Every structure is written in C-alpha cells, then in structure tokens.
Coordinates of C-alpha atoms in Angstrom, one line a residue:
X1396 CA 109.4 121.2 99.1
X1397 CA 109.6 120.3 103.0
X1398 CA 110.4 123.0 105.3
X1399 CA 114.0 123.5 105.9
X1400 CA 113.4 122.1 109.5
X1401 CA 111.5 119.3 108.6
X1402 CA 114.8 118.4 106.3
X1403 CA 116.8 118.8 109.3
X1404 CA 114.7 116.5 111.4
X1405 CA 114.7 113.7 108.6
X1406 CA 118.6 114.2 108.6
X1407 CA 118.7 114.1 112.4
X1408 CA 116.2 111.1 112.6
X1409 CA 118.0 109.1 110.0
X1410 CA 121.4 110.0 111.8
X1411 CA 122.7 111.5 108.4
X1412 CA 125.7 113.4 109.4
X1413 CA 126.9 115.0 106.0
X1414 CA 124.9 116.6 103.6
X1415 CA 125.6 118.5 100.0
X1416 CA 123.2 121.3 99.1
X1417 CA 123.2 123.0 95.8
X1418 CA 123.3 126.4 96.8
X1419 CA 123.7 128.2 100.1
X1420 CA 120.2 128.6 101.2
X1421 CA 119.8 130.8 104.2
X1422 CA 116.9 128.6 105.5
X1423 CA 118.9 125.4 105.4
X1424 CA 122.0 126.8 107.0
X1425 CA 120.2 128.4 109.6
X1426 CA 117.9 125.1 110.3
X1427 CA 121.3 123.0 110.1
X1428 CA 123.0 125.2 113.0
X1429 CA 124.0 123.5 116.1
X1430 CA 123.3 119.9 114.8
X1431 CA 126.9 118.6 114.1
X1432 CA 125.8 117.8 110.3
X1433 CA 128.7 118.6 108.0
X1434 CA 127.8 120.7 105.1
X1435 CA 128.9 121.3 101.8
X1436 CA 127.7 124.5 100.1
X1437 CA 127.7 125.5 96.7
X1438 CA 128.2 128.2 94.6
X1439 CA 125.3 128.0 91.9
X1440 CA 126.5 128.1 88.1
X1441 CA 124.4 131.2 87.3
X1442 CA 126.7 133.2 89.9
X1443 CA 129.8 132.0 88.4
X1444 CA 130.7 134.6 85.9
X1445 CA 130.0 137.4 88.6
X1446 CA 132.4 135.7 91.0
X1447 CA 135.0 134.7 88.5
X1448 CA 135.5 138.5 87.4
X1449 CA 135.4 140.2 90.7
X1450 CA 137.4 139.3 93.9
X1451 CA 135.0 141.4 96.3
X1452 CA 131.8 139.7 94.6
X1453 CA 133.6 136.5 95.5
X1454 CA 134.3 137.8 99.1
X1455 CA 130.9 139.1 99.5
X1456 CA 129.4 135.4 98.8
X1457 CA 131.9 134.0 101.2
X1458 CA 130.6 136.5 104.0
X1459 CA 127.2 136.2 103.5
X1460 CA 127.1 132.4 103.0
X1461 CA 129.9 131.2 104.8
X1462 CA 131.1 133.2 107.7
X1463 CA 127.4 134.4 108.5
X1464 CA 126.9 130.6 109.6
X1465 CA 130.0 129.6 110.5
X1466 CA 130.8 127.8 113.1
X1467 CA 127.2 127.2 114.0
X1468 CA 126.8 125.6 110.7
X1469 CA 129.5 123.1 110.4
X1470 CA 130.3 124.1 106.4
X1471 CA 133.3 121.9 105.4
X1472 CA 133.6 122.3 101.7
X1473 CA 132.1 125.0 99.2
X1474 CA 131.5 123.7 95.5
X1475 CA 132.0 126.0 93.0
X1476 CA 129.5 125.5 90.4
X1477 CA 128.5 121.8 89.1
X1478 CA 129.5 120.1 86.1
X1479 CA 130.8 123.5 84.6
X1480 CA 132.3 122.2 81.6
X1481 CA 129.2 120.2 80.3
X1482 CA 126.4 122.5 81.6
X1483 CA 127.9 126.1 81.2
X1484 CA 130.7 125.6 79.2
X1485 CA 130.9 129.6 78.7
X1486 CA 131.8 130.0 82.3
X1487 CA 134.7 127.3 82.4
X1488 CA 137.0 130.4 81.8
X1489 CA 136.3 132.0 84.9
X1490 CA 136.2 128.7 87.1
X1491 CA 139.8 128.5 88.5
X1492 CA 139.5 132.4 89.3
X1493 CA 136.2 131.8 90.6
X1494 CA 137.7 128.9 93.1
X1495 CA 140.7 131.2 93.8
X1496 CA 138.8 134.1 95.0
X1497 CA 136.6 132.1 97.2
X1498 CA 139.7 130.4 98.4
X1499 CA 141.2 134.0 99.1
X1500 CA 138.1 135.0 100.8
X1501 CA 138.2 131.8 102.9
X1502 CA 142.1 132.8 103.8
X1503 CA 141.2 136.4 105.0
X1504 CA 138.5 135.1 107.5
X1505 CA 141.3 132.4 108.5
X1506 CA 138.7 129.5 107.5
X1507 CA 141.0 128.0 104.6
X1508 CA 142.3 125.1 106.9
X1509 CA 138.7 124.0 107.9
X1510 CA 136.7 124.4 104.7
X1511 CA 138.0 123.2 101.2
X1512 CA 137.3 124.5 97.9
X1513 CA 136.6 122.5 94.8
X1514 CA 134.2 122.0 91.9
X1515 CA 132.1 118.6 91.0
X1516 CA 132.9 117.3 87.5
X1517 CA 130.9 115.3 85.1
X1518 CA 132.4 111.7 84.8
X1519 CA 132.0 112.4 80.9
X1520 CA 135.0 114.7 80.7
X1521 CA 137.0 111.6 80.9
X1522 CA 137.7 109.9 77.5
X1523 CA 138.6 106.2 76.8
X1524 CA 137.7 105.4 80.3
X1525 CA 137.9 101.7 79.7
X1526 CA 140.5 100.5 80.2
X1527 CA 141.1 102.8 82.9
X1528 CA 145.2 102.6 82.1
X1529 CA 144.2 104.4 78.9
X1530 CA 142.2 107.2 80.2
X1531 CA 142.7 110.6 79.7
X1532 CA 140.7 114.0 80.4
X1533 CA 139.2 115.9 77.2
X1534 CA 142.1 117.6 76.1
X1535 CA 139.8 120.6 75.1
X1536 CA 139.5 121.8 78.6
X1537 CA 143.2 121.2 79.6
X1538 CA 143.5 125.0 79.8
X1539 CA 141.3 125.1 82.7
X1540 CA 141.8 121.6 84.1
X1541 CA 145.7 121.7 84.6
X1542 CA 145.6 125.0 86.8
X1543 CA 142.4 123.6 88.5
X1544 CA 144.3 120.2 89.5
X1545 CA 147.1 122.6 90.6
X1546 CA 144.8 124.7 92.9
X1547 CA 143.3 121.3 94.2
X1548 CA 146.8 120.0 94.9
X1549 CA 148.1 123.2 96.6
X1550 CA 145.2 123.1 98.8
X1551 CA 144.7 119.9 100.1
X1552 CA 141.5 119.8 98.4
X1553 CA 139.7 116.7 96.2
X1554 CA 138.8 116.2 92.7
X1555 CA 134.8 116.3 92.8
X1556 CA 133.4 113.7 90.4
X1557 CA 129.8 112.8 89.4
X1558 CA 129.9 108.9 88.5
X1559 CA 126.6 107.6 87.2
X1560 CA 126.7 103.8 86.2
X1561 CA 123.2 104.0 85.3
X1562 CA 124.1 106.2 82.4
X1563 CA 126.9 104.4 81.5
X1564 CA 125.0 101.3 81.3
X1565 CA 122.3 102.8 79.0
X1566 CA 124.5 104.2 77.0
X1567 CA 126.6 101.4 76.1
X1568 CA 123.9 99.6 74.0
X1569 CA 124.2 96.2 75.7
X1570 CA 128.1 96.3 76.2
X1571 CA 128.2 96.9 79.8
X1572 CA 126.3 94.1 81.8
X1573 CA 123.5 95.1 84.2
X1574 CA 125.2 93.2 87.0
X1575 CA 128.5 95.0 86.4
X1576 CA 126.6 98.5 86.6
X1577 CA 124.9 97.6 89.8
X1578 CA 127.8 96.3 91.7
X1579 CA 126.8 92.7 92.0
X1580 CA 129.2 89.9 92.6
X1581 CA 130.6 88.6 89.7
X1582 CA 132.7 85.2 88.8
X1583 CA 136.2 86.0 88.0
X1584 CA 135.6 85.3 84.3
X1585 CA 132.5 87.9 84.2
X1586 CA 134.9 90.8 85.3
X1587 CA 136.2 93.2 83.0
X1588 CA 140.2 93.2 82.7
X1589 CA 142.4 96.1 81.9
X1590 CA 144.5 94.5 79.3
X1591 CA 147.5 96.9 80.1
X1592 CA 147.5 96.1 83.9
X1593 CA 146.0 92.7 83.6
X1594 CA 143.8 94.2 86.6
X1595 CA 140.2 93.1 87.1
X1596 CA 137.3 95.3 87.8
X1597 CA 134.1 94.1 88.9
X1598 CA 131.9 97.2 88.6
X1599 CA 131.9 100.3 86.6
X1600 CA 132.0 102.5 89.8
X1601 CA 135.7 101.5 90.5
X1602 CA 136.6 101.6 87.0
X1603 CA 135.5 105.2 86.7
X1604 CA 137.4 106.3 90.1
X1605 CA 140.6 104.6 88.5
X1606 CA 140.1 106.2 85.3
X1607 CA 140.0 109.7 86.8
X1608 CA 143.2 108.6 88.7
X1609 CA 144.9 107.4 85.5
X1610 CA 143.7 110.9 83.9
X1611 CA 145.3 112.7 86.4
X1612 CA 148.3 110.8 86.2
X1613 CA 148.6 111.4 82.5
X1614 CA 148.8 115.6 83.7
X1615 CA 151.4 114.6 86.4
X1616 CA 149.2 115.0 89.2
X1617 CA 149.4 112.1 91.5
X1618 CA 148.3 113.2 95.0
X1619 CA 144.8 114.6 94.3
X1620 CA 142.4 112.3 95.9
X1621 CA 138.9 111.6 94.4
X1622 CA 135.6 112.2 96.0
X1623 CA 132.5 111.0 94.6
X1624 CA 130.2 114.0 94.8
X1625 CA 127.1 112.1 93.0
X1626 CA 126.0 108.8 92.4
X1627 CA 122.7 106.7 92.4
X1628 CA 119.9 105.0 90.4
X1629 CA 116.8 106.1 89.6
X1630 CA 113.6 104.3 90.9
X1631 CA 111.2 104.6 88.2
X1632 CA 111.6 105.5 84.3
X1633 CA 109.6 105.6 81.2
X1634 CA 108.9 102.7 79.1
X1635 CA 112.3 102.8 77.3
X1636 CA 114.1 102.9 80.7
X1637 CA 113.0 99.4 81.7
X1638 CA 116.0 99.2 84.0
X1639 CA 115.0 102.3 86.4
X1640 CA 113.3 100.1 88.9
X1641 CA 112.7 100.2 92.7
X1642 CA 114.7 97.0 92.9
X1643 CA 117.8 98.1 91.1
X1644 CA 118.2 101.4 93.0
X1645 CA 117.7 99.6 96.1
X1646 CA 120.6 97.3 94.7
X1647 CA 122.7 99.9 93.4
X1648 CA 122.8 102.1 96.6
X1649 CA 122.9 99.1 98.8
X1650 CA 125.7 97.8 97.6
X1651 CA 127.4 101.1 96.8
X1652 CA 126.9 101.9 100.4
X1653 CA 128.3 98.3 101.4
X1654 CA 131.3 98.8 98.8
X1655 CA 132.4 102.1 100.3
X1656 CA 132.1 101.0 104.0
X1657 CA 134.1 97.8 103.2
X1658 CA 137.3 100.0 102.5
X1659 CA 138.3 97.8 99.7
X1660 CA 139.0 100.8 97.9
X1661 CA 139.6 100.7 94.0
X1662 CA 142.3 98.1 92.1
X1663 CA 144.5 101.3 91.6
X1664 CA 144.1 102.4 95.2
X1665 CA 143.3 99.2 97.3
X1666 CA 142.3 99.8 101.1
X1667 CA 141.6 103.7 100.3
X1668 CA 137.7 104.1 100.0
X1669 CA 136.3 106.8 98.3
X1670 CA 133.8 109.0 100.2
X1671 CA 130.5 109.2 98.3
X1672 CA 127.5 111.1 98.1
X1673 CA 124.1 109.6 97.2
X1674 CA 122.2 111.4 94.8
X1675 CA 119.6 112.4 96.4
X1676 CA 117.4 112.7 99.3
X1677 CA 114.1 113.7 97.7
X1678 CA 112.5 112.4 94.7
X1679 CA 111.7 115.7 92.3
X1680 CA 108.1 115.3 90.8
X1681 CA 108.1 118.4 89.3
X1682 CA 111.3 118.1 87.6
X1683 CA 111.1 118.3 83.6
X1684 CA 112.3 115.4 81.6
X1685 CA 111.9 111.6 81.6
X1686 CA 110.3 110.0 84.5
X1687 CA 113.7 108.7 85.5
X1688 CA 114.9 112.4 86.4
X1689 CA 112.0 112.6 88.8
X1690 CA 112.5 109.6 90.7
X1691 CA 116.5 109.6 92.2
X1692 CA 115.3 110.1 95.9
X1693 CA 115.3 107.9 98.9
X1694 CA 112.7 109.8 100.2
X1695 CA 109.1 111.2 98.9
X1696 CA 108.9 114.9 99.9
X1697 CA 106.5 113.8 103.0
X1698 CA 109.4 111.7 104.6
X1699 CA 108.1 108.4 103.4
X1700 CA 111.2 106.3 102.1
X1701 CA 110.9 105.4 98.6
X1702 CA 112.5 102.1 99.3
X1703 CA 114.3 100.8 102.3
X1704 CA 118.1 99.5 101.9
X1705 CA 119.1 96.4 103.2
X1706 CA 122.5 95.9 104.0
X1707 CA 124.3 92.8 105.3
X1708 CA 124.6 92.8 108.8
X1709 CA 123.2 96.4 109.3
X1710 CA 119.6 95.5 109.3
X1711 CA 117.3 98.1 107.7
X1712 CA 119.2 101.4 106.8
X1713 CA 117.5 104.7 105.8
X1714 CA 114.2 103.2 107.0
X1715 CA 112.4 105.7 109.0
X1716 CA 111.0 103.7 111.5
X1717 CA 111.6 99.6 111.9
X1718 CA 108.2 99.4 113.5
X1719 CA 106.4 100.8 110.2
X1720 CA 104.9 103.6 112.8
X1721 CA 102.9 106.3 111.0
X1722 CA 102.1 109.7 112.1
X1723 CA 100.0 112.6 111.0
X1724 CA 101.5 116.0 110.4
X1725 CA 100.5 119.3 109.2
X1726 CA 101.1 119.7 105.1
X1727 CA 103.7 122.2 104.2
X1728 CA 102.2 125.1 102.5
X1729 CA 98.7 124.8 104.2
X1730 CA 96.7 128.2 104.8
X1731 CA 98.0 129.2 108.4
X1732 CA 94.0 130.3 109.0
X1733 CA 92.9 126.7 108.0
X1734 CA 95.8 125.4 110.2
X1735 CA 94.7 127.2 113.1
X1736 CA 90.9 126.5 112.7
X1737 CA 91.8 122.5 112.3
X1738 CA 94.1 123.1 115.7
X1739 CA 91.2 124.9 117.3
X1740 CA 88.9 122.0 116.4
X1741 CA 91.2 119.3 117.6
X1742 CA 91.9 120.8 121.0
X1743 CA 87.9 121.6 121.3
X1744 CA 85.3 119.4 119.9
X1745 CA 88.0 116.8 118.8
X1746 CA 88.8 116.2 122.5
X1747 CA 92.8 116.1 122.0
X1748 CA 94.8 116.5 125.2
X1749 CA 96.8 119.6 124.1
X1750 CA 98.3 120.3 127.6
X1751 CA 101.8 119.5 126.1
X1752 CA 101.8 122.8 124.1
X1753 CA 101.2 125.1 126.7
X1754 CA 104.0 127.6 127.4
X1755 CA 106.6 125.9 129.5
X1756 CA 105.6 122.6 128.3
X1757 CA 107.7 119.8 126.5
X1758 CA 105.8 121.0 122.9
X1759 CA 105.5 124.5 123.3
X1760 CA 108.5 125.3 121.3
X1761 CA 108.7 125.9 118.3
X1762 CA 105.6 128.1 118.9
X1763 CA 103.8 128.3 115.9
X1764 CA 100.4 127.1 114.3
X1765 CA 102.4 124.7 111.9
X1766 CA 104.2 122.8 115.0
X1767 CA 101.2 122.9 117.4
X1768 CA 98.8 121.7 114.5
X1769 CA 101.1 118.9 113.8
X1770 CA 101.1 117.9 117.5
X1771 CA 97.1 118.2 117.8
X1772 CA 96.9 116.4 114.4
X1773 CA 98.8 113.4 115.4
X1774 CA 97.3 113.1 119.0
X1775 CA 93.9 113.0 117.0
X1776 CA 95.1 110.6 114.6
X1777 CA 96.2 108.4 117.4
X1778 CA 93.1 108.8 119.6
X1779 CA 91.0 107.6 116.3
X1780 CA 93.2 104.4 116.1
X1781 CA 95.1 105.7 112.9
X1782 CA 92.3 105.2 110.7
X1783 CA 93.4 106.8 107.5
X1784 CA 90.3 109.2 107.1
X1785 CA 91.3 110.7 110.7
X1786 CA 94.3 112.6 109.2
X1787 CA 92.8 114.8 107.0
X1788 CA 91.5 118.2 108.6
X1789 CA 90.0 119.6 105.4
X1790 CA 93.0 118.8 103.2
X1791 CA 95.7 120.3 105.6
X1792 CA 97.1 117.1 107.1
X1793 CA 99.1 113.9 105.6
X1794 CA 100.4 110.9 107.0
X1795 CA 104.1 110.4 107.1
X1796 CA 106.4 107.8 108.5
X1797 CA 108.8 110.4 109.9
X1798 CA 108.6 110.5 113.5
X1799 CA 108.1 114.4 114.3
X1800 CA 109.0 114.2 117.9
X1801 CA 112.0 116.4 118.8
X1802 CA 113.7 116.9 122.0
X1803 CA 111.7 116.1 125.0
X1804 CA 108.6 116.5 123.0
X1805 CA 107.5 112.8 122.2
X1806 CA 104.4 112.6 120.3
X1807 CA 101.6 110.3 120.7
X1808 CA 102.2 106.9 118.9
X1809 CA 106.1 107.3 119.3
X1810 CA 108.1 105.0 121.1
X1811 CA 110.7 107.4 121.2
X1812 CA 113.2 105.4 119.0
X1813 CA 113.9 105.6 115.7
X1814 CA 115.9 102.8 113.8
X1815 CA 116.7 101.4 117.3
X1816 CA 118.3 105.1 118.4
X1817 CA 116.6 107.6 120.4
X1818 CA 115.0 110.2 118.6
X1819 CA 116.7 113.7 119.6
X1820 CA 115.6 116.3 117.1
X1821 CA 116.1 119.6 118.6
X1822 CA 114.9 121.7 115.4
X1823 CA 115.4 125.3 115.2
X1824 CA 112.2 127.3 114.8
X1825 CA 110.0 126.9 112.0
X1826 CA 109.2 130.7 111.9
X1827 CA 112.0 131.1 109.3
X1828 CA 111.0 133.4 106.7
X1829 CA 113.4 132.0 104.3
X1830 CA 111.5 129.7 101.4
X1831 CA 112.5 126.2 101.1
X1832 CA 115.2 125.7 98.2
X1833 CA 114.0 125.2 94.8
X1834 CA 113.4 121.9 93.8
X1835 CA 116.6 121.4 91.8
X1836 CA 118.8 122.8 94.5
X1837 CA 118.7 120.3 97.0
X1838 CA 120.3 117.5 98.9
X1839 CA 122.5 114.6 98.5
X1840 CA 123.5 112.3 101.1
X1841 CA 126.9 110.8 101.5
X1842 CA 127.9 107.2 102.3
X1843 CA 131.4 106.8 103.5
X1844 CA 134.4 105.0 104.5
X1845 CA 135.2 106.2 107.9
X1846 CA 132.4 105.2 110.0
X1847 CA 130.2 102.1 110.2
X1848 CA 126.6 101.5 110.5
X1849 CA 125.4 101.9 113.9
X1850 CA 121.7 101.0 113.4
X1851 CA 121.0 103.6 110.7
X1852 CA 123.5 105.1 108.4
X1853 CA 126.0 107.4 109.7
X1854 CA 128.1 109.4 107.3
X1855 CA 131.5 110.6 107.4
X1856 CA 133.6 112.6 105.2
X1857 CA 137.0 113.5 106.4
X1858 CA 139.0 116.1 104.7
X1859 CA 142.7 115.5 105.5

C-alpha cells in the first residue's frame, strides 16, 4: 500500500471529500488531519467481542482512535464491525452492546452529536428482496436487528448497507439482465414491476434499497434512513466471471454516481438520494480468492487510474490528470540508503537543480529522503524528456500519473492543475512511524446526493 501521506495526496488531488476506513489506522488518521476530509472509522470485527463485553474497553477504543484525533481529523461516523451477521456471526450477540458502549463513550466526550454510530450490513440478510414490498430481514437475526434498529432510530443514525448488484446478477442464473444490474437505461417494458405496488424498477440498486426500507417497515421502523457503505463492480475476473470487465466496472460506477447525484431517489422515496460509498479506492493485488476480488479499485497502488469514469456534462471524473501527465516518484518500501544514493546521484552527476529542496525553499518540507528523492527523480525524468528508462534509479523509482506537487512546491512537468482545479496538497510529514493499513483494511470512496461534480468528483455525506 502507498504511504498514508500518498493516499491523502491522491484524495486531495481528486477532491474526494469523504472516505471510509476499515480500521482506525493511526498513520491514516494523522495524514488526514487538517484536510477537511470527512472520515468514517471502523471497529474491526476481531475487536468486537472485547468491546461488546466491556464498557471500559469501548471507552478506551474511542479515546485512542477518535478523541485523540478529533477535531483535527474530521471523523463523522464509527462503523462498528463489518457485515457481522454473515462474517462473524458468533460476535452478533455483542453487536448492539458494542454500539451502545461506543455511543456512551462519545456522549461522555460530548461528541455524540458530531459522530454517529452504526454497523454496515450485507444485503444478503434481506430475504425475498424482489418484489421489494415483500422483503423482510432474516428472522434469525431479529433478536439483534430489532434492538439495533431501535438504537439507530434513537440516535438519528443510518442503516448502513453493502449493496453489490454484481453478485446479485452473477447468482441469478440469467434471471437478472446485465443492463438491469449496470443501471443502464431500460425501456419501460424491460423494467421490473413490483406486483403488489405496480411500481417499476429500472435497476437492482434501487430495488435493494427499497427492499431494505420495506424490511424495516415490516418491523415498524419507518424513520431510519439507508446509507450504502459499499457498492461497486470488479474490472477483471476469472474465466467464469466474464462480466467482470473494465467496461462494465466503468459503466456501473459512472451510472451509479450519476444516479445518486441526480437526486432521483428510489421509487419508495423519490427525490431522496442515498449517500453511497464506492468500493474501493485501490486494487488489492495480494488479496486471496478469485481474480475479481483483487480488482474492485478505481486506482492501482501507484496512483494510476484503473479506468476513467465518464459522466455526461461532467467531463472526466476521477482521472488523475486530464492532460495525461506522468511523473516519476520514489517507490514505497524502497531502501532508504538506496534512495539516498540515487538522490545524491541525481543532484550531482545527474545535473538536477535541487535548490528547491534547500531549507526555506518551497520543496524542503517534508524533510525526508522519500520526499526529496521524489522531487529529484521527477526533475531528472523531465530533464530527460520523460523517456521510460529515465525513471528507474536502480529500481527505487516508478512512473505515476499522480501529481506529487503539494502546497507551493510545484514539481517540474506539472501544470499546477489537476482536473481543471488547482492542486493544493499540504501533506503531513512522511516521517510517520505508523505502517500503512493492511491491504483489506482500506478505503472506500463516496458518491453523494448533496454536491455536484465541479471538474472532479466531490463527495458529500451529510448526517442529519
């Protein structure tokens, strides 16, 4: 994984304003400080049993992972576990306790109004999901779901739901048409009709959200809003996953973003768009399982976009640079001694002008070998006309499309603009001793109902 500072630089360059973390990694929370980016942190599943059985353990978790970083890091929500019913059912009995103890710790710190508590659920706990009007939660979980929904309603929080039309499509044995899963426009006679309400559904996404609302109605909860905490489409798959393609991933996520931003809502709640996080920021090349599991990301770990989303009237979205500029940066994990040797060569025999990295100059900070080597490598790369062989430095450098410019430090070859918006990445120091988060414990993006695309994707997630 990239260093947390690089992750945040990418978020800022793309004007991504909301991010969900699958843990509460200190390095990420420090890097996100003073950026204004709204952050959802998570209690990992393996910590639920401890927190759910001890109020003091929960208070300690909030103290170390929330209070210690707030308000510099703009934490807006805590996800208590992830898909607990299906992933770690043995912890389900303490789920509501965990949420209650976390909430109590927030109240004690006077943060309960600013930070909401919920838990992301798999949509698979909703049974008989079509037609939506007949949907209901798996009754096995009612002893947990009912107090959980009471908690969400009383605290003004959301029902967090992970929705994957890709899996619904794959498991339907041809019953669900591909276009219906991809949110492509359908003729009225191709839309699915709820026989009970005669309402037409043009995509799986809306039908699943309404199924969740009807399932809550069935339990007499009518005022808990749905938030989609994961949705996406893989860009590559095994031979038995022929529809996991770049084109389908681009189509799904582009259509999803457009659909949410249009504020069309769902047939049950028209005009009320559902805030939605896109899974996920980076591809995970080391993740076990089928090929598709490794390829849900919008970006590769080097910052290159896997594909560029196209939205009508919005130009290129989530493209690192509309002019296709490339840069040369130091590789994460490279030996510091090798980086120093390459830096010395670039500023010596390589004839790079390294004066911008002198103390008091624009590119002096962050004052570490990684940042300085990146500046020198990129300068040499530009000096040599960006020929591929000029960005190697004995294997410690790599080409990327992510502009490493930050603050007043504008890198050679940079126009100083990203997606038509001025780059202003005031990144924290890269000297953080915290390691980057584990591969699975990463980041989602959000698309939203509350802002529009202003040359780049701006995410908004508002808790009411």
